[in-house]
Amino acid sequence: MTAEPNSIVILHACAHNPTGCDPTKEQWQEIGNIMKRRQLFPFFDAAYLGFNSGDLDNDTYAIRYFVNELDMEAAVSVSFAKNMGLYGERVGCTFFVTHGSDVAGNTESVLEQLQRSEVSNPPAYGAKIASTILDDEGLTSMWKKDLATMCSRIEGMRQALYDALLANSQLIPRQAAHN
């Protein structure tokens, strides 16, 4: 890796798109230790929480490890567009974990300026739906069950694709398979 100290490294928190491959906890620990040692700034893209394991706690492991165990500053962008089925509603947020109130104040000021220059009045409909779900224990529980169901469906589809590719691999000429 040739990244300079303080470089931002974008990481998918889980359900890496497009591969669906995720580091193990041990691999996340190694990645985190390297990033801390190299003084790199993690920016987690958390657009698919719940789609990797069906469990939000499992799918946020890397974020929690970097911030809580390694005591790193980090940025996290969370989206509810996919895991709540709110496509096109622009539902999500970006938050920063910083050390010290002066850094937090400066970060907040810069983010406010950026937001105002880009979107003066963001859409509220999707955010109200997400808030309603997250503020109600029953709806949150139902949503978490739906995530587990969706995760299982995604795993099944990936396995079916893999099996079909293997079953049809003899149809692919050897030279084409190596290109």
JSON list of C-alpha atoms in Angstrom, two decimals:
[
{"chain": "A", "resi": 1, "resn": "MET", "atom": "CA", "xyz": [0.00, 0.00, 0.00]},
{"chain": "A", "resi": 2, "resn": "THR", "atom": "CA", "xyz": [1.40, 3.37, -0.97]},
{"chain": "A", "resi": 3, "resn": "ALA", "atom": "CA", "xyz": [-1.13, 5.61, 0.78]},
{"chain": "A", "resi": 4, "resn": "GLU", "atom": "CA", "xyz": [0.39, 8.51, 2.68]},
{"chain": "A", "resi": 5, "resn": "PRO", "atom": "CA", "xyz": [-0.43, 9.01, 6.39]},
{"chain": "A", "resi": 6, "resn": "ASN", "atom": "CA", "xyz": [-3.84, 10.68, 6.90]},
{"chain": "A", "resi": 7, "resn": "SER", "atom": "CA", "xyz": [-5.10, 9.35, 3.56]},
{"chain": "A", "resi": 8, "resn": "ILE", "atom": "CA", "xyz": [-8.76, 8.36, 3.52]},
{"chain": "A", "resi": 9, "resn": "VAL", "atom": "CA", "xyz": [-9.45, 4.69, 2.79]},
{"chain": "A", "resi": 10, "resn": "ILE", "atom": "CA", "xyz": [-13.01, 3.77, 1.80]},
{"chain": "A", "resi": 11, "resn": "LEU", "atom": "CA", "xyz": [-14.13, 0.40, 3.16]},
{"chain": "A", "resi": 12, "resn": "HIS", "atom": "CA", "xyz": [-17.42, -1.43, 2.76]},
{"chain": "A", "resi": 13, "resn": "ALA", "atom": "CA", "xyz": [-18.50, -2.27, 6.28]},
{"chain": "A", "resi": 14, "resn": "CYS", "atom": "CA", "xyz": [-20.20, -5.44, 5.06]},
{"chain": "A", "resi": 15, "resn": "ALA", "atom": "CA", "xyz": [-21.72, -7.15, 2.01]},
{"chain": "A", "resi": 16, "resn": "HIS", "atom": "CA", "xyz": [-19.02, -5.81, -0.28]},
{"chain": "A", "resi": 17, "resn": "ASN", "atom": "CA", "xyz": [-20.55, -4.67, -3.53]},
{"chain": "A", "resi": 18, "resn": "PRO", "atom": "CA", "xyz": [-20.27, -6.24, -6.05]},
{"chain": "A", "resi": 19, "resn": "THR", "atom": "CA", "xyz": [-18.49, -9.33, -4.72]},
{"chain": "A", "resi": 20, "resn": "GLY", "atom": "CA", "xyz": [-20.43, -10.00, -1.53]},
{"chain": "A", "resi": 21, "resn": "CYS", "atom": "CA", "xyz": [-17.13, -11.09, 0.00]},
{"chain": "A", "resi": 22, "resn": "ASP", "atom": "CA", "xyz": [-16.41, -9.88, 3.49]},
{"chain": "A", "resi": 23, "resn": "PRO", "atom": "CA", "xyz": [-13.28, -10.03, 5.60]},
{"chain": "A", "resi": 24, "resn": "THR", "atom": "CA", "xyz": [-13.48, -12.25, 8.68]},
{"chain": "A", "resi": 25, "resn": "LYS", "atom": "CA", "xyz": [-13.23, -10.65, 12.11]},
{"chain": "A", "resi": 26, "resn": "GLU", "atom": "CA", "xyz": [-9.56, -11.63, 12.20]},
{"chain": "A", "resi": 27, "resn": "GLN", "atom": "CA", "xyz": [-8.99, -10.04, 8.79]},
{"chain": "A", "resi": 28, "resn": "TRP", "atom": "CA", "xyz": [-10.79, -6.85, 9.91]},
{"chain": "A", "resi": 29, "resn": "GLN", "atom": "CA", "xyz": [-8.49, -6.77, 12.94]},
{"chain": "A", "resi": 30, "resn": "GLU", "atom": "CA", "xyz": [-5.46, -7.05, 10.67]},
{"chain": "A", "resi": 31, "resn": "ILE", "atom": "CA", "xyz": [-6.79, -4.36, 8.34]},
{"chain": "A", "resi": 32, "resn": "GLY", "atom": "CA", "xyz": [-7.51, -2.10, 11.31]},
{"chain": "A", "resi": 33, "resn": "ASN", "atom": "CA", "xyz": [-4.09, -2.61, 12.85]},
{"chain": "A", "resi": 34, "resn": "ILE", "atom": "CA", "xyz": [-2.38, -1.83, 9.54]},
{"chain": "A", "resi": 35, "resn": "MET", "atom": "CA", "xyz": [-4.49, 1.29, 9.06]},
{"chain": "A", "resi": 36, "resn": "LYS", "atom": "CA", "xyz": [-3.80, 2.49, 12.59]},
{"chain": "A", "resi": 37, "resn": "ARG", "atom": "CA", "xyz": [-0.07, 1.84, 12.25]},
{"chain": "A", "resi": 38, "resn": "ARG", "atom": "CA", "xyz": [-0.01, 3.61, 8.85]},
{"chain": "A", "resi": 39, "resn": "GLN", "atom": "CA", "xyz": [-2.16, 6.48, 10.22]},
{"chain": "A", "resi": 40, "resn": "LEU", "atom": "CA", "xyz": [-4.87, 6.03, 7.61]},
{"chain": "A", "resi": 41, "resn": "PHE", "atom": "CA", "xyz": [-8.40, 7.38, 8.06]},
{"chain": "A", "resi": 42, "resn": "PRO", "atom": "CA", "xyz": [-11.20, 4.82, 7.60]},
{"chain": "A", "resi": 43, "resn": "PHE", "atom": "CA", "xyz": [-14.36, 5.91, 5.82]},
{"chain": "A", "resi": 44, "resn": "PHE", "atom": "CA", "xyz": [-16.93, 3.13, 6.06]},
{"chain": "A", "resi": 45, "resn": "ASP", "atom": "CA", "xyz": [-19.63, 2.76, 3.41]},
{"chain": "A", "resi": 46, "resn": "ALA", "atom": "CA", "xyz": [-22.41, 1.04, 5.35]},
{"chain": "A", "resi": 47, "resn": "ALA", "atom": "CA", "xyz": [-25.09, 0.85, 2.68]},
{"chain": "A", "resi": 48, "resn": "TYR", "atom": "CA", "xyz": [-25.83, -2.86, 3.13]},
{"chain": "A", "resi": 49, "resn": "LEU", "atom": "CA", "xyz": [-26.11, -3.33, 6.90]},
{"chain": "A", "resi": 50, "resn": "GLY", "atom": "CA", "xyz": [-28.04, -6.49, 7.64]},
{"chain": "A", "resi": 51, "resn": "PHE", "atom": "CA", "xyz": [-27.54, -7.96, 4.17]},
{"chain": "A", "resi": 52, "resn": "ASN", "atom": "CA", "xyz": [-24.32, -9.80, 4.96]},
{"chain": "A", "resi": 53, "resn": "SER", "atom": "CA", "xyz": [-25.23, -11.80, 8.05]},
{"chain": "A", "resi": 54, "resn": "GLY", "atom": "CA", "xyz": [-28.82, -10.82, 8.67]},
{"chain": "A", "resi": 55, "resn": "ASP", "atom": "CA", "xyz": [-27.67, -9.23, 11.94]},
{"chain": "A", "resi": 56, "resn": "LEU", "atom": "CA", "xyz": [-26.89, -5.53, 12.35]},
{"chain": "A", "resi": 57, "resn": "ASP", "atom": "CA", "xyz": [-24.44, -6.14, 15.21]},
{"chain": "A", "resi": 58, "resn": "ASN", "atom": "CA", "xyz": [-22.42, -8.62, 13.16]},
{"chain": "A", "resi": 59, "resn": "ASP", "atom": "CA", "xyz": [-22.47, -6.38, 10.11]},
{"chain": "A", "resi": 60, "resn": "THR", "atom": "CA", "xyz": [-21.15, -3.38, 12.07]},
{"chain": "A", "resi": 61, "resn": "TYR", "atom": "CA", "xyz": [-18.27, -5.33, 13.60]},
{"chain": "A", "resi": 62, "resn": "ALA", "atom": "CA", "xyz": [-15.53, -3.58, 11.59]},
{"chain": "A", "resi": 63, "resn": "ILE", "atom": "CA", "xyz": [-16.81, -0.11, 12.46]},
{"chain": "A", "resi": 64, "resn": "ARG", "atom": "CA", "xyz": [-17.06, -0.91, 16.16]},
{"chain": "A", "resi": 65, "resn": "TYR", "atom": "CA", "xyz": [-13.64, -2.59, 16.16]},
{"chain": "A", "resi": 66, "resn": "PHE", "atom": "CA", "xyz": [-11.87, 0.38, 14.55]},
{"chain": "A", "resi": 67, "resn": "VAL", "atom": "CA", "xyz": [-13.58, 2.95, 16.77]},
{"chain": "A", "resi": 68, "resn": "ASN", "atom": "CA", "xyz": [-13.88, 1.12, 20.11]},
{"chain": "A", "resi": 69, "resn": "GLU", "atom": "CA", "xyz": [-10.96, -1.29, 20.17]},
{"chain": "A", "resi": 70, "resn": "LEU", "atom": "CA", "xyz": [-8.40, 0.64, 18.12]},
{"chain": "A", "resi": 71, "resn": "ASP", "atom": "CA", "xyz": [-9.63, 4.07, 19.28]},
{"chain": "A", "resi": 72, "resn": "MET", "atom": "CA", "xyz": [-9.49, 5.43, 15.73]},
{"chain": "A", "resi": 73, "resn": "GLU", "atom": "CA", "xyz": [-11.29, 8.40, 14.33]},
{"chain": "A", "resi": 74, "resn": "ALA", "atom": "CA", "xyz": [-13.54, 7.38, 11.44]},
{"chain": "A", "resi": 75, "resn": "ALA", "atom": "CA", "xyz": [-16.31, 8.43, 9.09]},
{"chain": "A", "resi": 76, "resn": "VAL", "atom": "CA", "xyz": [-19.35, 6.26, 8.47]},
{"chain": "A", "resi": 77, "resn": "SER", "atom": "CA", "xyz": [-22.01, 6.69, 5.81]},
{"chain": "A", "resi": 78, "resn": "VAL", "atom": "CA", "xyz": [-25.16, 4.74, 6.59]},
{"chain": "A", "resi": 79, "resn": "SER", "atom": "CA", "xyz": [-27.95, 4.28, 4.10]},
{"chain": "A", "resi": 80, "resn": "PHE", "atom": "CA", "xyz": [-31.42, 2.88, 4.65]},
{"chain": "A", "resi": 81, "resn": "ALA", "atom": "CA", "xyz": [-32.29, 2.97, 0.95]},
{"chain": "A", "resi": 82, "resn": "LYS", "atom": "CA", "xyz": [-31.57, -0.72, 0.44]},
{"chain": "A", "resi": 83, "resn": "ASN", "atom": "CA", "xyz": [-32.14, -2.37, 3.80]},
{"chain": "A", "resi": 84, "resn": "MET", "atom": "CA", "xyz": [-35.45, -0.58, 4.33]},
{"chain": "A", "resi": 85, "resn": "GLY", "atom": "CA", "xyz": [-36.50, -0.66, 0.68]},
{"chain": "A", "resi": 86, "resn": "LEU", "atom": "CA", "xyz": [-36.53, 3.13, 0.48]},
{"chain": "A", "resi": 87, "resn": "TYR", "atom": "CA", "xyz": [-34.89, 3.44, -2.93]},
{"chain": "A", "resi": 88, "resn": "GLY", "atom": "CA", "xyz": [-34.92, 6.96, -4.29]},
{"chain": "A", "resi": 89, "resn": "GLU", "atom": "CA", "xyz": [-35.75, 8.51, -0.91]},
{"chain": "A", "resi": 90, "resn": "ARG", "atom": "CA", "xyz": [-32.13, 9.49, -0.08]},
{"chain": "A", "resi": 91, "resn": "VAL", "atom": "CA", "xyz": [-32.36, 8.13, 3.47]},
{"chain": "A", "resi": 92, "resn": "GLY", "atom": "CA", "xyz": [-29.13, 7.98, 5.37]},
{"chain": "A", "resi": 93, "resn": "CYS", "atom": "CA", "xyz": [-26.48, 9.96, 7.12]},
{"chain": "A", "resi": 94, "resn": "THR", "atom": "CA", "xyz": [-22.77, 10.42, 7.41]},
{"chain": "A", "resi": 95, "resn": "PHE", "atom": "CA", "xyz": [-21.26, 10.72, 10.83]},
{"chain": "A", "resi": 96, "resn": "PHE", "atom": "CA", "xyz": [-17.77, 11.19, 12.14]},
{"chain": "A", "resi": 97, "resn": "VAL", "atom": "CA", "xyz": [-16.15, 9.80, 15.26]},
{"chain": "A", "resi": 98, "resn": "THR", "atom": "CA", "xyz": [-13.52, 12.29, 16.33]},
{"chain": "A", "resi": 99, "resn": "HIS", "atom": "CA", "xyz": [-11.23, 12.89, 19.28]},
{"chain": "A", "resi": 100, "resn": "GLY", "atom": "CA", "xyz": [-11.76, 16.21, 21.00]},
{"chain": "A", "resi": 101, "resn": "SER", "atom": "CA", "xyz": [-14.49, 18.80, 20.87]},
{"chain": "A", "resi": 102, "resn": "ASP", "atom": "CA", "xyz": [-12.43, 21.17, 18.70]},
{"chain": "A", "resi": 103, "resn": "VAL", "atom": "CA", "xyz": [-12.21, 18.56, 15.93]},
{"chain": "A", "resi": 104, "resn": "ALA", "atom": "CA", "xyz": [-15.90, 17.73, 16.32]},
{"chain": "A", "resi": 105, "resn": "GLY", "atom": "CA", "xyz": [-16.87, 21.40, 16.11]},
{"chain": "A", "resi": 106, "resn": "ASN", "atom": "CA", "xyz": [-14.77, 21.97, 13.00]},
{"chain": "A", "resi": 107, "resn": "THR", "atom": "CA", "xyz": [-16.14, 18.81, 11.38]},
{"chain": "A", "resi": 108, "resn": "GLU", "atom": "CA", "xyz": [-19.71, 19.84, 12.12]},
{"chain": "A", "resi": 109, "resn": "SER", "atom": "CA", "xyz": [-19.15, 23.30, 10.68]},
{"chain": "A", "resi": 110, "resn": "VAL", "atom": "CA", "xyz": [-17.65, 21.96, 7.45]},
{"chain": "A", "resi": 111, "resn": "LEU", "atom": "CA", "xyz": [-20.44, 19.38, 7.06]},
{"chain": "A", "resi": 112, "resn": "GLU", "atom": "CA", "xyz": [-23.13, 22.04, 7.59]},
{"chain": "A", "resi": 113, "resn": "GLN", "atom": "CA", "xyz": [-21.56, 24.23, 4.90]},
{"chain": "A", "resi": 114, "resn": "LEU", "atom": "CA", "xyz": [-21.34, 21.32, 2.47]},
{"chain": "A", "resi": 115, "resn": "GLN", "atom": "CA", "xyz": [-24.92, 20.26, 3.12]},
{"chain": "A", "resi": 116, "resn": "ARG", "atom": "CA", "xyz": [-26.28, 23.77, 2.68]},
{"chain": "A", "resi": 117, "resn": "SER", "atom": "CA", "xyz": [-24.39, 24.27, -0.59]},
{"chain": "A", "resi": 118, "resn": "GLU", "atom": "CA", "xyz": [-25.57, 20.93, -2.02]},
{"chain": "A", "resi": 119, "resn": "VAL", "atom": "CA", "xyz": [-29.09, 20.41, -0.66]},
{"chain": "A", "resi": 120, "resn": "SER", "atom": "CA", "xyz": [-30.86, 23.28, 1.02]},
{"chain": "A", "resi": 121, "resn": "ASN", "atom": "CA", "xyz": [-33.90, 21.21, 1.96]},
{"chain": "A", "resi": 122, "resn": "PRO", "atom": "CA", "xyz": [-33.34, 17.43, 1.89]},
{"chain": "A", "resi": 123, "resn": "PRO", "atom": "CA", "xyz": [-36.32, 15.11, 1.36]},
{"chain": "A", "resi": 124, "resn": "ALA", "atom": "CA", "xyz": [-38.07, 14.20, 4.60]},
{"chain": "A", "resi": 125, "resn": "TYR", "atom": "CA", "xyz": [-40.49, 11.43, 3.62]},
{"chain": "A", "resi": 126, "resn": "GLY", "atom": "CA", "xyz": [-38.00, 8.53, 3.69]},
{"chain": "A", "resi": 127, "resn": "ALA", "atom": "CA", "xyz": [-36.35, 9.83, 6.85]},
{"chain": "A", "resi": 128, "resn": "LYS", "atom": "CA", "xyz": [-39.74, 9.90, 8.58]},
{"chain": "A", "resi": 129, "resn": "ILE", "atom": "CA", "xyz": [-40.39, 6.29, 7.57]},
{"chain": "A", "resi": 130, "resn": "ALA", "atom": "CA", "xyz": [-36.96, 5.18, 8.83]},
{"chain": "A", "resi": 131, "resn": "SER", "atom": "CA", "xyz": [-37.46, 7.10, 12.07]},
{"chain": "A", "resi": 132, "resn": "THR", "atom": "CA", "xyz": [-40.89, 5.53, 12.60]},
{"chain": "A", "resi": 133, "resn": "ILE", "atom": "CA", "xyz": [-39.39, 2.04, 12.18]},
{"chain": "A", "resi": 134, "resn": "LEU", "atom": "CA", "xyz": [-36.39, 2.70, 14.40]},
{"chain": "A", "resi": 135, "resn": "ASP", "atom": "CA", "xyz": [-38.41, 4.43, 17.15]},
{"chain": "A", "resi": 136, "resn": "ASP", "atom": "CA", "xyz": [-40.87, 1.53, 17.55]},
{"chain": "A", "resi": 137, "resn": "GLU", "atom": "CA", "xyz": [-39.56, -1.70, 19.13]},
{"chain": "A", "resi": 138, "resn": "GLY", "atom": "CA", "xyz": [-42.14, -3.84, 17.33]},
{"chain": "A", "resi": 139, "resn": "LEU", "atom": "CA", "xyz": [-41.39, -2.33, 13.92]},
{"chain": "A", "resi": 140, "resn": "THR", "atom": "CA", "xyz": [-37.64, -2.54, 14.56]},
{"chain": "A", "resi": 141, "resn": "SER", "atom": "CA", "xyz": [-37.98, -6.21, 15.46]},
{"chain": "A", "resi": 142, "resn": "MET", "atom": "CA", "xyz": [-40.02, -6.86, 12.31]},
{"chain": "A", "resi": 143, "resn": "TRP", "atom": "CA", "xyz": [-37.44, -5.00, 10.20]},
{"chain": "A", "resi": 144, "resn": "LYS", "atom": "CA", "xyz": [-34.60, -7.07, 11.69]},
{"chain": "A", "resi": 145, "resn": "LYS", "atom": "CA", "xyz": [-36.49, -10.28, 10.86]},
{"chain": "A", "resi": 146, "resn": "ASP", "atom": "CA", "xyz": [-36.99, -9.00, 7.32]},
{"chain": "A", "resi": 147, "resn": "LEU", "atom": "CA", "xyz": [-33.24, -8.34, 7.09]},
{"chain": "A", "resi": 148, "resn": "ALA", "atom": "CA", "xyz": [-32.50, -11.93, 8.12]},
{"chain": "A", "resi": 149, "resn": "THR", "atom": "CA", "xyz": [-34.96, -13.19, 5.49]},
{"chain": "A", "resi": 150, "resn": "MET", "atom": "CA", "xyz": [-33.44, -10.99, 2.81]},
{"chain": "A", "resi": 151, "resn": "CYS", "atom": "CA", "xyz": [-29.92, -12.07, 3.78]},
{"chain": "A", "resi": 152, "resn": "SER", "atom": "CA", "xyz": [-30.94, -15.71, 3.46]},
{"chain": "A", "resi": 153, "resn": "ARG", "atom": "CA", "xyz": [-32.47, -15.01, 0.04]},
{"chain": "A", "resi": 154, "resn": "ILE", "atom": "CA", "xyz": [-29.30, -13.26, -1.16]},
{"chain": "A", "resi": 155, "resn": "GLU", "atom": "CA", "xyz": [-27.15, -16.16, 0.07]},
{"chain": "A", "resi": 156, "resn": "GLY", "atom": "CA", "xyz": [-29.41, -18.62, -1.76]},
{"chain": "A", "resi": 157, "resn": "MET", "atom": "CA", "xyz": [-29.24, -16.63, -4.99]},
{"chain": "A", "resi": 158, "resn": "ARG", "atom": "CA", "xyz": [-25.44, -16.40, -4.80]},
{"chain": "A", "resi": 159, "resn": "GLN", "atom": "CA", "xyz": [-25.19, -20.14, -4.20]},
{"chain": "A", "resi": 160, "resn": "ALA", "atom": "CA", "xyz": [-27.52, -20.87, -7.10]},
{"chain": "A", "resi": 161, "resn": "LEU", "atom": "CA", "xyz": [-25.44, -18.65, -9.39]},
{"chain": "A", "resi": 162, "resn": "TYR", "atom": "CA", "xyz": [-22.24, -20.34, -8.25]},
{"chain": "A", "resi": 163, "resn": "ASP", "atom": "CA", "xyz": [-23.74, -23.81, -8.78]},
{"chain": "A", "resi": 164, "resn": "ALA", "atom": "CA", "xyz": [-25.02, -22.84, -12.25]},
{"chain": "A", "resi": 165, "resn": "LEU", "atom": "CA", "xyz": [-21.62, -21.46, -13.23]},
{"chain": "A", "resi": 166, "resn": "LEU", "atom": "CA", "xyz": [-19.93, -24.67, -12.11]},
{"chain": "A", "resi": 167, "resn": "ALA", "atom": "CA", "xyz": [-22.50, -26.84, -13.87]},
{"chain": "A", "resi": 168, "resn": "ASN", "atom": "CA", "xyz": [-22.04, -24.91, -17.10]},
{"chain": "A", "resi": 169, "resn": "SER", "atom": "CA", "xyz": [-18.30, -24.38, -16.89]},
{"chain": "A", "resi": 170, "resn": "GLN", "atom": "CA", "xyz": [-17.69, -27.17, -19.41]},
{"chain": "A", "resi": 171, "resn": "LEU", "atom": "CA", "xyz": [-19.60, -25.05, -21.95]},
{"chain": "A", "resi": 172, "resn": "ILE", "atom": "CA", "xyz": [-16.96, -22.33, -21.74]},
{"chain": "A", "resi": 173, "resn": "PRO", "atom": "CA", "xyz": [-14.00, -23.00, -24.03]},
{"chain": "A", "resi": 174, "resn": "ARG", "atom": "CA", "xyz": [-10.74, -23.30, -22.08]},
{"chain": "A", "resi": 175, "resn": "GLN", "atom": "CA", "xyz": [-9.11, -20.32, -23.83]},
{"chain": "A", "resi": 176, "resn": "ALA", "atom": "CA", "xyz": [-12.09, -18.06, -23.14]},
{"chain": "A", "resi": 177, "resn": "ALA", "atom": "CA", "xyz": [-12.09, -19.09, -19.49]},
{"chain": "A", "resi": 178, "resn": "HIS", "atom": "CA", "xyz": [-8.53, -17.82, -19.08]},
{"chain": "A", "resi": 179, "resn": "ASN", "atom": "CA", "xyz": [-9.04, -14.43, -20.76]}
]
